CSV table of C-alpha atoms in Angstrom, one decimal:
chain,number,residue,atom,x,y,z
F,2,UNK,CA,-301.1,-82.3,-35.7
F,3,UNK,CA,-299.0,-85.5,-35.8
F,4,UNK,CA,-302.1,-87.4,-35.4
F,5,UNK,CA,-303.7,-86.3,-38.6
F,6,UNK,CA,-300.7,-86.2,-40.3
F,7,UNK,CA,-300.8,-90.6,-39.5
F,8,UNK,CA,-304.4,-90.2,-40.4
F,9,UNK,CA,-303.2,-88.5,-44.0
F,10,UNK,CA,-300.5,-91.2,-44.0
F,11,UNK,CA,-302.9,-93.8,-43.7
F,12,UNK,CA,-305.4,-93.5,-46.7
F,13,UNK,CA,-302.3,-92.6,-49.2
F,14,UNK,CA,-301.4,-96.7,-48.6
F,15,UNK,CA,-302.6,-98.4,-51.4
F,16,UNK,CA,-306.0,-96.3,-52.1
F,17,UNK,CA,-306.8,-98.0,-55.0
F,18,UNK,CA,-307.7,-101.5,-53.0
F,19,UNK,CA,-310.8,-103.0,-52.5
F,20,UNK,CA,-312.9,-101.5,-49.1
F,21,UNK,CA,-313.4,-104.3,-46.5
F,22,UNK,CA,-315.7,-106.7,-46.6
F,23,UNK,CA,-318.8,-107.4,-44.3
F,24,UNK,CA,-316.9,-110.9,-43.9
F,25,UNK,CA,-313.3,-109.8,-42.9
F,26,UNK,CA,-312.2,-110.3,-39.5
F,27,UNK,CA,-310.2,-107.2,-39.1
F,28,UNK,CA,-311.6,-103.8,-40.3
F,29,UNK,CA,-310.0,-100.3,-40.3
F,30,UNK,CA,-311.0,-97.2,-41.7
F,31,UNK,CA,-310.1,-93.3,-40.6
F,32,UNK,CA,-312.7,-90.3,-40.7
F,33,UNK,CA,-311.6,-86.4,-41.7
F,34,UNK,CA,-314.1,-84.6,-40.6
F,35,UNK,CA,-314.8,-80.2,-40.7
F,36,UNK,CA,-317.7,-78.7,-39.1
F,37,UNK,CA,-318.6,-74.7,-39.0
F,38,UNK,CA,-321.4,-74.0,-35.6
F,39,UNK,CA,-322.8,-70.7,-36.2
F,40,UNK,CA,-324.3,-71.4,-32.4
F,41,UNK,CA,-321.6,-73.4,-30.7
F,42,UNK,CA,-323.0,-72.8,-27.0
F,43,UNK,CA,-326.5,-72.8,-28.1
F,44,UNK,CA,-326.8,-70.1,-26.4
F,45,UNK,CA,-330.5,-67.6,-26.7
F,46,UNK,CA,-329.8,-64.6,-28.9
F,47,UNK,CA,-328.9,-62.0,-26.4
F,48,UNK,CA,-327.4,-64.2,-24.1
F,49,UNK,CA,-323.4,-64.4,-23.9
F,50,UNK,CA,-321.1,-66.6,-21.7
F,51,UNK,CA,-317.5,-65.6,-20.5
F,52,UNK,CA,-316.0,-67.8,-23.9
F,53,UNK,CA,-318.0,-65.8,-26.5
F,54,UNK,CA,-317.8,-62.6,-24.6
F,55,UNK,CA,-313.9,-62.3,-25.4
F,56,UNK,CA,-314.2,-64.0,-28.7
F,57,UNK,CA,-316.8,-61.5,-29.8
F,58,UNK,CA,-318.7,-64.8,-31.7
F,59,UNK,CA,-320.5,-67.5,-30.6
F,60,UNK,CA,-319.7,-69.5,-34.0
F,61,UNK,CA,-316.6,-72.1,-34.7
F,62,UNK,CA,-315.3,-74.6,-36.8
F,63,UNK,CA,-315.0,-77.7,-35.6
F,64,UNK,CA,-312.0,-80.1,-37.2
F,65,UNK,CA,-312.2,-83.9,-35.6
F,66,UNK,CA,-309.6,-86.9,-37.0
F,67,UNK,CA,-310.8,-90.3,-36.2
F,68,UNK,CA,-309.2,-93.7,-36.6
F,69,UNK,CA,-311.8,-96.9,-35.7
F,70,UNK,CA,-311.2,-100.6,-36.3
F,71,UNK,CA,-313.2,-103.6,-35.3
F,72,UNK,CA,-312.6,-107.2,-35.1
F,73,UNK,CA,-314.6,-110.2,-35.4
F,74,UNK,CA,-313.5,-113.4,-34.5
F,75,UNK,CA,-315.1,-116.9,-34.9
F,76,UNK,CA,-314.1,-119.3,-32.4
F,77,UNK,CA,-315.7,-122.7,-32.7
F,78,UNK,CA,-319.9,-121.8,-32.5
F,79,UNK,CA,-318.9,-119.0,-30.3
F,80,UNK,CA,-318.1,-115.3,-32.2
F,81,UNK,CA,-316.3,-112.3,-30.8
F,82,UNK,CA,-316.2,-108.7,-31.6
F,83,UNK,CA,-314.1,-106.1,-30.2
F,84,UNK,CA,-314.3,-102.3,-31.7
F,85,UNK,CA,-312.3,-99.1,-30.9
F,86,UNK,CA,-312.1,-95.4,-32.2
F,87,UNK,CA,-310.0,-92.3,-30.8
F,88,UNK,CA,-310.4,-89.2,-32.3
F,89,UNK,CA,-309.0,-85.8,-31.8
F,90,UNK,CA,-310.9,-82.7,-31.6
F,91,UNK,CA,-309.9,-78.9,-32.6
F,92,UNK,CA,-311.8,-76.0,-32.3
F,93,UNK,CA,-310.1,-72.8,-34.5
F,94,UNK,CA,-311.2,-69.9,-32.0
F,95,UNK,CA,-312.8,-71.8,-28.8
F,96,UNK,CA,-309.2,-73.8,-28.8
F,97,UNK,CA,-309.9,-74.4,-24.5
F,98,UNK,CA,-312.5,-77.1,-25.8
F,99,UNK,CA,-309.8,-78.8,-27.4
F,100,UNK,CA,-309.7,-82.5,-26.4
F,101,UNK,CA,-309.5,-86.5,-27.4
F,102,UNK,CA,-312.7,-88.7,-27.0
F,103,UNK,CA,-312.1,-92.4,-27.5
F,104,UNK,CA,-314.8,-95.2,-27.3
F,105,UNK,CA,-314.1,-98.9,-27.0
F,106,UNK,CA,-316.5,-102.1,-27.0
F,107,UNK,CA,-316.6,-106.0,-26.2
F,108,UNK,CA,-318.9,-108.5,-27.1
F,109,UNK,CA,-319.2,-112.0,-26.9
F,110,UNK,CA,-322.2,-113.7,-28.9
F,111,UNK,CA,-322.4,-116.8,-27.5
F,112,UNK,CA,-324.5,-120.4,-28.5
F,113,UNK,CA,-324.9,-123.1,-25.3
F,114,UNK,CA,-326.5,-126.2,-27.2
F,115,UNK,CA,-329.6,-126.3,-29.4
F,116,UNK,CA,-331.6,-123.9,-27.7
F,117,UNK,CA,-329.9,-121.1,-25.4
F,118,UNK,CA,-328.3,-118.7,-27.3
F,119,UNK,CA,-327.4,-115.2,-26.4
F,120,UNK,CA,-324.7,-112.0,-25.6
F,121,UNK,CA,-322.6,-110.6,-23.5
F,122,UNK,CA,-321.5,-107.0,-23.9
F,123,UNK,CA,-319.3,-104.4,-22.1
F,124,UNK,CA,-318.8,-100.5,-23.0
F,125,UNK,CA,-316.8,-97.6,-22.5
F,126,UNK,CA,-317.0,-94.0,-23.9
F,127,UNK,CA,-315.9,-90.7,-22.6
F,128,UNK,CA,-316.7,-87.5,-24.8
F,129,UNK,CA,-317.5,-83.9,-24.4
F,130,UNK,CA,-320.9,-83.4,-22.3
F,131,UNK,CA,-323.7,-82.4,-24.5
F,132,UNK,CA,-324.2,-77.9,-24.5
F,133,UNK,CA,-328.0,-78.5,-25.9
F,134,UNK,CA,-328.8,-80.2,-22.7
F,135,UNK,CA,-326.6,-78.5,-20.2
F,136,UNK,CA,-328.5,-77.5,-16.9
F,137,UNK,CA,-327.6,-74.0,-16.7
F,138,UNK,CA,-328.5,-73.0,-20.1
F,139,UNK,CA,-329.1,-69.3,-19.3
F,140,UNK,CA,-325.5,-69.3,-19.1
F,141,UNK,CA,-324.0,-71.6,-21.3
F,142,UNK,CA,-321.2,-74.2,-21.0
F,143,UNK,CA,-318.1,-71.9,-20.4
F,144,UNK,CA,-315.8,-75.1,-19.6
F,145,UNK,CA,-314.8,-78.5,-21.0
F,146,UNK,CA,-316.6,-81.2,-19.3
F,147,UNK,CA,-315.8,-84.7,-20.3
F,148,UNK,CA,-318.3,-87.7,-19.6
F,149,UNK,CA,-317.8,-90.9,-19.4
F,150,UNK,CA,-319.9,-93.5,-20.0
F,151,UNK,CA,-319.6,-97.3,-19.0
F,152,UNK,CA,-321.7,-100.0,-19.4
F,153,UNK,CA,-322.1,-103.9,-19.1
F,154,UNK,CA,-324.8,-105.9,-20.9
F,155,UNK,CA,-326.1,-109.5,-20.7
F,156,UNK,CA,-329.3,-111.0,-23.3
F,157,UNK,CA,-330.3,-114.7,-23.0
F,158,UNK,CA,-332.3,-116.7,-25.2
F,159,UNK,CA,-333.9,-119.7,-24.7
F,160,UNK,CA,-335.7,-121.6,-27.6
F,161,UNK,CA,-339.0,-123.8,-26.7
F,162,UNK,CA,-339.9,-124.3,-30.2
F,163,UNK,CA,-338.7,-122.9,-33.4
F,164,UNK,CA,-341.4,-120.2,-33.7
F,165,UNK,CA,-341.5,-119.3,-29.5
F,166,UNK,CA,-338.5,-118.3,-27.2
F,167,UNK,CA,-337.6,-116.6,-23.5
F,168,UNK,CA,-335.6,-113.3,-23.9
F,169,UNK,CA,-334.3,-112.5,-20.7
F,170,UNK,CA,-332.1,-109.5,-19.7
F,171,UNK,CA,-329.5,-107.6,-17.7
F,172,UNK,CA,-327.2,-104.0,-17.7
F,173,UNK,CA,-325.3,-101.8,-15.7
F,174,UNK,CA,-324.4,-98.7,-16.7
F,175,UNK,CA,-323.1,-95.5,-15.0
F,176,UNK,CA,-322.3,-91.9,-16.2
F,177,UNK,CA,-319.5,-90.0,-14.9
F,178,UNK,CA,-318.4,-86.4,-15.3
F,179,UNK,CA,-315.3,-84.1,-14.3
F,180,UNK,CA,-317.0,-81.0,-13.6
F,181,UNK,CA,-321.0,-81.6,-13.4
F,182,UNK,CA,-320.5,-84.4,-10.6
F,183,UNK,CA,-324.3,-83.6,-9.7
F,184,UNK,CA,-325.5,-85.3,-12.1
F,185,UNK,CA,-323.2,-88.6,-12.1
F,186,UNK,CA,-325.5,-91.7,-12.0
F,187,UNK,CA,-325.8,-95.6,-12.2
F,188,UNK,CA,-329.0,-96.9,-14.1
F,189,UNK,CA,-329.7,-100.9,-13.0
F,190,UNK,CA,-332.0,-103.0,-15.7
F,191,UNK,CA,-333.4,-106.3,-15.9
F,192,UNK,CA,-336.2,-108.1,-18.2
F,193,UNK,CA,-338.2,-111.0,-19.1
F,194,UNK,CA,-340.0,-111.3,-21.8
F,195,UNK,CA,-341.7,-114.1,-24.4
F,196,UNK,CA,-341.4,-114.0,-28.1
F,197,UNK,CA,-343.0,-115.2,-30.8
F,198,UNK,CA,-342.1,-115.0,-34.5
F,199,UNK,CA,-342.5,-116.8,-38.2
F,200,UNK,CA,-340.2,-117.7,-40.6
F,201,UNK,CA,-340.9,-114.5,-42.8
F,202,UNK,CA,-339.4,-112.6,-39.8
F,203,UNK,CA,-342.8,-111.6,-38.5
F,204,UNK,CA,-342.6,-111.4,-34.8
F,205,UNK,CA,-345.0,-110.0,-31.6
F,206,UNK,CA,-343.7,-110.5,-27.7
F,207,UNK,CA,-344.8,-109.2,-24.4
F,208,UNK,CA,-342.1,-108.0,-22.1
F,209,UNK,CA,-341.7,-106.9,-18.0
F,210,UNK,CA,-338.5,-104.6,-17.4
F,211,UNK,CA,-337.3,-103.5,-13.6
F,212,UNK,CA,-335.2,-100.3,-13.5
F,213,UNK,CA,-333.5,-98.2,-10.7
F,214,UNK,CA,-332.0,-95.5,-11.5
F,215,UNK,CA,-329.6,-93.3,-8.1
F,216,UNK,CA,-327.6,-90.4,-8.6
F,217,UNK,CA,-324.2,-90.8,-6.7
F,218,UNK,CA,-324.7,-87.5,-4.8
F,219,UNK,CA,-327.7,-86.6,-3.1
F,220,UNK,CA,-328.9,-82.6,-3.4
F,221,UNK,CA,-332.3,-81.4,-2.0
F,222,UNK,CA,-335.2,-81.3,-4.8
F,223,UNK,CA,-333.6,-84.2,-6.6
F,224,UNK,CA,-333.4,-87.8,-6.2
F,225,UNK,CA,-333.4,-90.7,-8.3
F,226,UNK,CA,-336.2,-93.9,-9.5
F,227,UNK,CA,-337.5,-97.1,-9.0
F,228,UNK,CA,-339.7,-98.8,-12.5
F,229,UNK,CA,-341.1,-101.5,-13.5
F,230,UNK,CA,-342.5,-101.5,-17.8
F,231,UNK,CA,-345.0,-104.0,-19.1
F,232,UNK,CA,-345.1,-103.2,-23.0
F,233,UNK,CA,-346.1,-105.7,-26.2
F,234,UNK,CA,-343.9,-105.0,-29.0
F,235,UNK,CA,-345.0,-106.2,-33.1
F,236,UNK,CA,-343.1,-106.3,-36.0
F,237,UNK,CA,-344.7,-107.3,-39.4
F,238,UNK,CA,-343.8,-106.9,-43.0
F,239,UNK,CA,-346.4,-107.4,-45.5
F,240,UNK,CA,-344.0,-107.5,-48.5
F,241,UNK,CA,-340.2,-107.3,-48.9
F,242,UNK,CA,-340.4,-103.6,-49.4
F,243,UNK,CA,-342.2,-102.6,-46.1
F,244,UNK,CA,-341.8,-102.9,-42.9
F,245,UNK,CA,-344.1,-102.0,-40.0
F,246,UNK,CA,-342.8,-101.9,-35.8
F,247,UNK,CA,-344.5,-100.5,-33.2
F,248,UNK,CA,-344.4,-101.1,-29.0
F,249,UNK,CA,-346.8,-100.3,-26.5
F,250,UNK,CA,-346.3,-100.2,-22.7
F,251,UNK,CA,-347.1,-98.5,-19.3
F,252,UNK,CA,-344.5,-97.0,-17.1
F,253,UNK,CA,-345.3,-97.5,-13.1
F,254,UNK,CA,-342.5,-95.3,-11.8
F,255,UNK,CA,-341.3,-94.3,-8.3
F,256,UNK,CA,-339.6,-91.2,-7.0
F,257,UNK,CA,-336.7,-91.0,-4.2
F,258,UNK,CA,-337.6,-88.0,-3.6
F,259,UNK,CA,-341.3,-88.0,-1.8
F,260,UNK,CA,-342.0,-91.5,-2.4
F,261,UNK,CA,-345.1,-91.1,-4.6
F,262,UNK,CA,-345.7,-93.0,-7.9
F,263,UNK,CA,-346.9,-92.4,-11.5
F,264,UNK,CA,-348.3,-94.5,-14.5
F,265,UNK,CA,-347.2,-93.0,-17.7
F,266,UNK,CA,-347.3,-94.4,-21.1
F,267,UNK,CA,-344.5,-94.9,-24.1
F,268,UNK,CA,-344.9,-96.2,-27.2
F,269,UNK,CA,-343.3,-96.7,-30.2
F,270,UNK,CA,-344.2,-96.9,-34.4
F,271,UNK,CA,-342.0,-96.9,-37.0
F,272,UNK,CA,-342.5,-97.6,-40.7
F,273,UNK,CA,-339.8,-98.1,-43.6
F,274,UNK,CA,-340.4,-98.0,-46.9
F,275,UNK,CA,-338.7,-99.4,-50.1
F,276,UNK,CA,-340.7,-97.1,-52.4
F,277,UNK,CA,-338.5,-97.4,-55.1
F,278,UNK,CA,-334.9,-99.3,-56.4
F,279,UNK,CA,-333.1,-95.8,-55.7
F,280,UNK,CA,-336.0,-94.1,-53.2
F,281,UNK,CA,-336.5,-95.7,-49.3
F,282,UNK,CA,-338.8,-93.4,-46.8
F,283,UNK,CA,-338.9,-93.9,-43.0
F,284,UNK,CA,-340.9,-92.5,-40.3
F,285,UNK,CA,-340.6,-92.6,-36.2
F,286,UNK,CA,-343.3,-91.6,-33.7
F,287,UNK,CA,-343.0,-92.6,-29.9
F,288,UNK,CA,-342.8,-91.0,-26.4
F,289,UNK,CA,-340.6,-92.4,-24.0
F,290,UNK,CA,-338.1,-91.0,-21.0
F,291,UNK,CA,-334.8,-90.2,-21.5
F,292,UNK,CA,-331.7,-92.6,-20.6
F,293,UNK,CA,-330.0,-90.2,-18.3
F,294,UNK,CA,-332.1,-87.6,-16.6
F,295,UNK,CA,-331.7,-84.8,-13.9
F,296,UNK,CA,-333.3,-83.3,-11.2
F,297,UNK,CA,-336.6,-85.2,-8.6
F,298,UNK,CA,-338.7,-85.8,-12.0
F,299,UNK,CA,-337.6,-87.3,-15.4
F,300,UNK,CA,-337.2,-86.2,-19.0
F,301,UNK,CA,-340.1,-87.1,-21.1
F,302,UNK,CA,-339.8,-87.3,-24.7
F,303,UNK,CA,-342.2,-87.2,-27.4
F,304,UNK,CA,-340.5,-87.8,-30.9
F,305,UNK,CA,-341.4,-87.7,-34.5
F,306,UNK,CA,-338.9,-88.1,-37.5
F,307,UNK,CA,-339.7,-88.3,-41.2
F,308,UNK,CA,-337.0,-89.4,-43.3
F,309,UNK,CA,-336.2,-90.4,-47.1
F,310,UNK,CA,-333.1,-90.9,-49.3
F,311,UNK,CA,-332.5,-91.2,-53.1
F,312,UNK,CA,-329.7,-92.8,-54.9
F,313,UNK,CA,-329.3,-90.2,-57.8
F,314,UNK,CA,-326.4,-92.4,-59.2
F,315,UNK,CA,-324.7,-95.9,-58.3
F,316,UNK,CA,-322.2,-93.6,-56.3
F,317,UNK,CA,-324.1,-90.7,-55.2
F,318,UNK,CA,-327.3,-90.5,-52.8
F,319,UNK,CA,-328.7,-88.0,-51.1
F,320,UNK,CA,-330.5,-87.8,-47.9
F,321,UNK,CA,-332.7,-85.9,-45.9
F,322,UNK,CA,-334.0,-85.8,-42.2
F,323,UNK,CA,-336.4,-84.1,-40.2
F,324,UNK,CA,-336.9,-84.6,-36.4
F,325,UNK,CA,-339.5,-83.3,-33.5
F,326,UNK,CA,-338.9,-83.8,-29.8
F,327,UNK,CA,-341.4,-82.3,-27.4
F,328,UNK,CA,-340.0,-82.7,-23.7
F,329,UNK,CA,-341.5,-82.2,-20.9
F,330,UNK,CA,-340.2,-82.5,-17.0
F,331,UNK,CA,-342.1,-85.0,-15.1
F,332,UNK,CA,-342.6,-85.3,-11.5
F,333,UNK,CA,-343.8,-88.2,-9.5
F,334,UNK,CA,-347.1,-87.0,-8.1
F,335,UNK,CA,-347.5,-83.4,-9.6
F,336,UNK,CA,-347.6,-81.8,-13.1
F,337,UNK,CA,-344.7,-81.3,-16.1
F,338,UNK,CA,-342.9,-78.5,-14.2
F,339,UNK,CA,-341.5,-77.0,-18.0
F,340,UNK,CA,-341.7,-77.9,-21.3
F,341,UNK,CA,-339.9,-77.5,-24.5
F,342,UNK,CA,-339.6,-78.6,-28.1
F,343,UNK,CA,-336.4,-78.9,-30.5
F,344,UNK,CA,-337.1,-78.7,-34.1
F,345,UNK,CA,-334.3,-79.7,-36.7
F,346,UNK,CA,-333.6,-80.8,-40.6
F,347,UNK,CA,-330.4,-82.1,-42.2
F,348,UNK,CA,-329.9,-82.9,-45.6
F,349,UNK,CA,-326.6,-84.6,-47.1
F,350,UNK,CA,-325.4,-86.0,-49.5
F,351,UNK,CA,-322.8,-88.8,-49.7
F,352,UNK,CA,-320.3,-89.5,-53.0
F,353,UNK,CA,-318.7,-92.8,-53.0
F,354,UNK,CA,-315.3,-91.2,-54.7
F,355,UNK,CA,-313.4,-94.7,-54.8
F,356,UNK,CA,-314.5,-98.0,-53.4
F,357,UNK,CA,-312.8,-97.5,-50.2
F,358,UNK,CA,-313.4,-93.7,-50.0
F,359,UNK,CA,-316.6,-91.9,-49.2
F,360,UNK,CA,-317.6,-88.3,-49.2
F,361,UNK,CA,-320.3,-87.0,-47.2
F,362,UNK,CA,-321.6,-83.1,-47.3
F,363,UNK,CA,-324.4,-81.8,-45.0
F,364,UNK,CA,-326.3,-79.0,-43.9
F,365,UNK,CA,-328.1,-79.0,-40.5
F,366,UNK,CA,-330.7,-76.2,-38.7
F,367,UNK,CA,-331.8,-76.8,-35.2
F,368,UNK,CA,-334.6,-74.1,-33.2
F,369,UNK,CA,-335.1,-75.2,-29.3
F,370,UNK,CA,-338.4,-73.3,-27.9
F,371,UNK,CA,-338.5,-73.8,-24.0
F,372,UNK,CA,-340.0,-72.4,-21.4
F,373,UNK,CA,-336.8,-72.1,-19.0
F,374,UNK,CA,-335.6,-68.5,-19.1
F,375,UNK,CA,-333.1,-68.0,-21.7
F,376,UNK,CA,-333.4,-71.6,-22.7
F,377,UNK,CA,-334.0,-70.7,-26.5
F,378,UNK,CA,-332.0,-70.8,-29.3
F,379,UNK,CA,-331.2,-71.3,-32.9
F,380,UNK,CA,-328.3,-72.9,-34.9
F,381,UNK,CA,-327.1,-74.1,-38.4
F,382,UNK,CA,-324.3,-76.1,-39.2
F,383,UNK,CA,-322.2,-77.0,-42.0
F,384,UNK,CA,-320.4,-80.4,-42.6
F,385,UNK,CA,-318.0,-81.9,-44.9
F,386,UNK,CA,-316.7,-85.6,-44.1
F,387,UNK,CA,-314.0,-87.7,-45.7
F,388,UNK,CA,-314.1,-91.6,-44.4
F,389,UNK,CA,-311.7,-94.4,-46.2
F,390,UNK,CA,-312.0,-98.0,-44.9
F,391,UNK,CA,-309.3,-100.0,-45.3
């Protein structure tokens, strides 16, 4: 309670100031946030766990308090950013879910000379586990599982000519749970690639990636990956209202767990549209594997999202979203042992009240089809936000 009642105390100071500016080195702002789950578990329809059998519901509302700030500081040629949130979490009748997530970041973009140029990065997160993609969803997430999330991040860049350059990479991350340990994991990633791009922007490079990907407890019937990704990746935009980005690649992949190897595609397009001053349009189609995955095969994700916004009025928009993702379980050497596909649309709309304080409203509906027993469900939420930068 006393942290929302800092939070309230907070956006009272001075409200009728100017917002921050993209240029300030210190920003601030606090979040209100309510959200009502008419599914919290997503749980199937006839399916109950041991929370919603003594509730007699499976919906809640949801009321999360956030303060963030970021700072960027320019130090000589180098610049440095640092962000931070914390937020506090309340369910009304699921109150055992109750809990803090916090998220904090580093970076450090740094300039050697004339020509090498690049970043260095380090993360760490730790939220409430995801119940759409829990691994016994027959039953349902009945306890509070918090993940954690670390990671550390390197790019390089090194200029042969204005219009060509050398992108190298590197990244460590690992994820962490209380509860689900068997599924705790440390993903390793390196890449080289060559770029070339014009002075409208316009760019096309060819990149080679190395991943391996080990679980930190070994079970029978799972195991983790070896990679290695060759992909060309375009960007081009044929007038200051458009702009086209696409990637194609090839997957070679090795399993831990029989040794046997597969060749899969991904690939990525994406197109956004200034249609109009007040109207912009924006569609995503790809196929790629999932950043975390479980089990001796890996997640594969087919996406598709089509989505537009409007400015009615200088301080009203709205907005509208509607995703596709077809998964499918891939195993080294064999055939997608399940499938599944998660439909969902949100539309919101967002008020700028005051210069500093904006108002956002939503409405979300999500259907999951799978075939793991019990694995479907349906949900709809409802969302009102309140987010002042100071």
């Amino acid at each position: 309670m006393w942290f929302r009642v800092g939070l309230l105390g907070l956006c009272s100071l001075n409200y009728a100031q100017a917002a921050y500016g993209p240029e300030d080195t210190v920003k601030l702002n606090v979040n209100l946030a309510s959200q009502y789950d008419s599914n919290l578990f997503k749980l199937a329809e006839n399916i109950e766990n041991t929370q919603t059998r003594e509730n007699g519901h499976k919906a809640d509302l949801r009321l999360d308090s956030k303060v963030s700030g970021q700072l960027d500081l320019i130090l000589s040629r180098q610049l440095l950013h640092a962000n931070a949130d914390i937020s506090q979490i309340n369910y009304r009748n699921f109150s055992e879910l109750n809990h803090n997530e916090w998220n904090v970041g580093l970076a450090w973009d740094w300039l050697l000379g004339s020509r090498l140029s690049g970043q260095l990065s380090a993360k760490a997160s730790n939220r409430m586990s995801s119940f759409e993609d829990d691994l016994f969803a027959a039953q349902g997430n009945r306890v509070l599982d918090m993940q954690r999330q670390n990671s550390v991040d390197w790019q390089g860049i090194l200029k042969l000519k204005s219009t060509l350059s050398i992108i190298a990479t590197a990244g460590i991350s690992t994820e962490e749970h209380d509860l689900k340990k068997f599924i705790d994991a440390k993903n390793n990633t390196a890449s080289l690639g060559l770029r070339y791009q014009t002075a409208k922007g316009n760019y096309i490079s060819l990149r080679h990636g190395w991943r391996k990907y080990t679980y930190d407890i070994d079970l029978p019937f799972r195991a983790g990956f070896t990679e290695q990704t060759s992909s060309v990746n375009l960007g081009y935009s044929p007038s200051n209202k458009l702009i086209i980005s696409s990637s194609l690649g090839l997957s070679h992949w090795v399993s831990a767990f029989n040794d046997q190897s597969q060749n899969t595609p991904q690939w990525d397009l994406g197109l956004a549209w200034q249609a109009t001053d007040k109207t912009s349009l924006k569609i995503g189609y790809g196929q790629s594997f999932s950043e975390f995955t479980s089990g001796a095969g890996r997640n594969l994700d087919r996406h598709m999202n089509i989505g537009a916004k409007w400015a009615m009025t200088a301080k009203m928009d709205w907005n509208i979203d509607a995703d596709r993702r077809e998964r499918s379980f891939e195993a080294a050497g064999g055939n997608a042992q399940r499938n599944e596909n998660t439909n969902s649309l949100r539309i919101g709309l967002n008020y700028k009240a005051l210069l500093p304080l904006t108002i956002t409203s939503y409405v979300r509906a999500e259907q999951r089809n799978s075939e793991v027993i019990n694995g479907n469900y349906k949900d709809y939420q409802l969302g009102l936000n309140a987010r002042f930068d100071y």
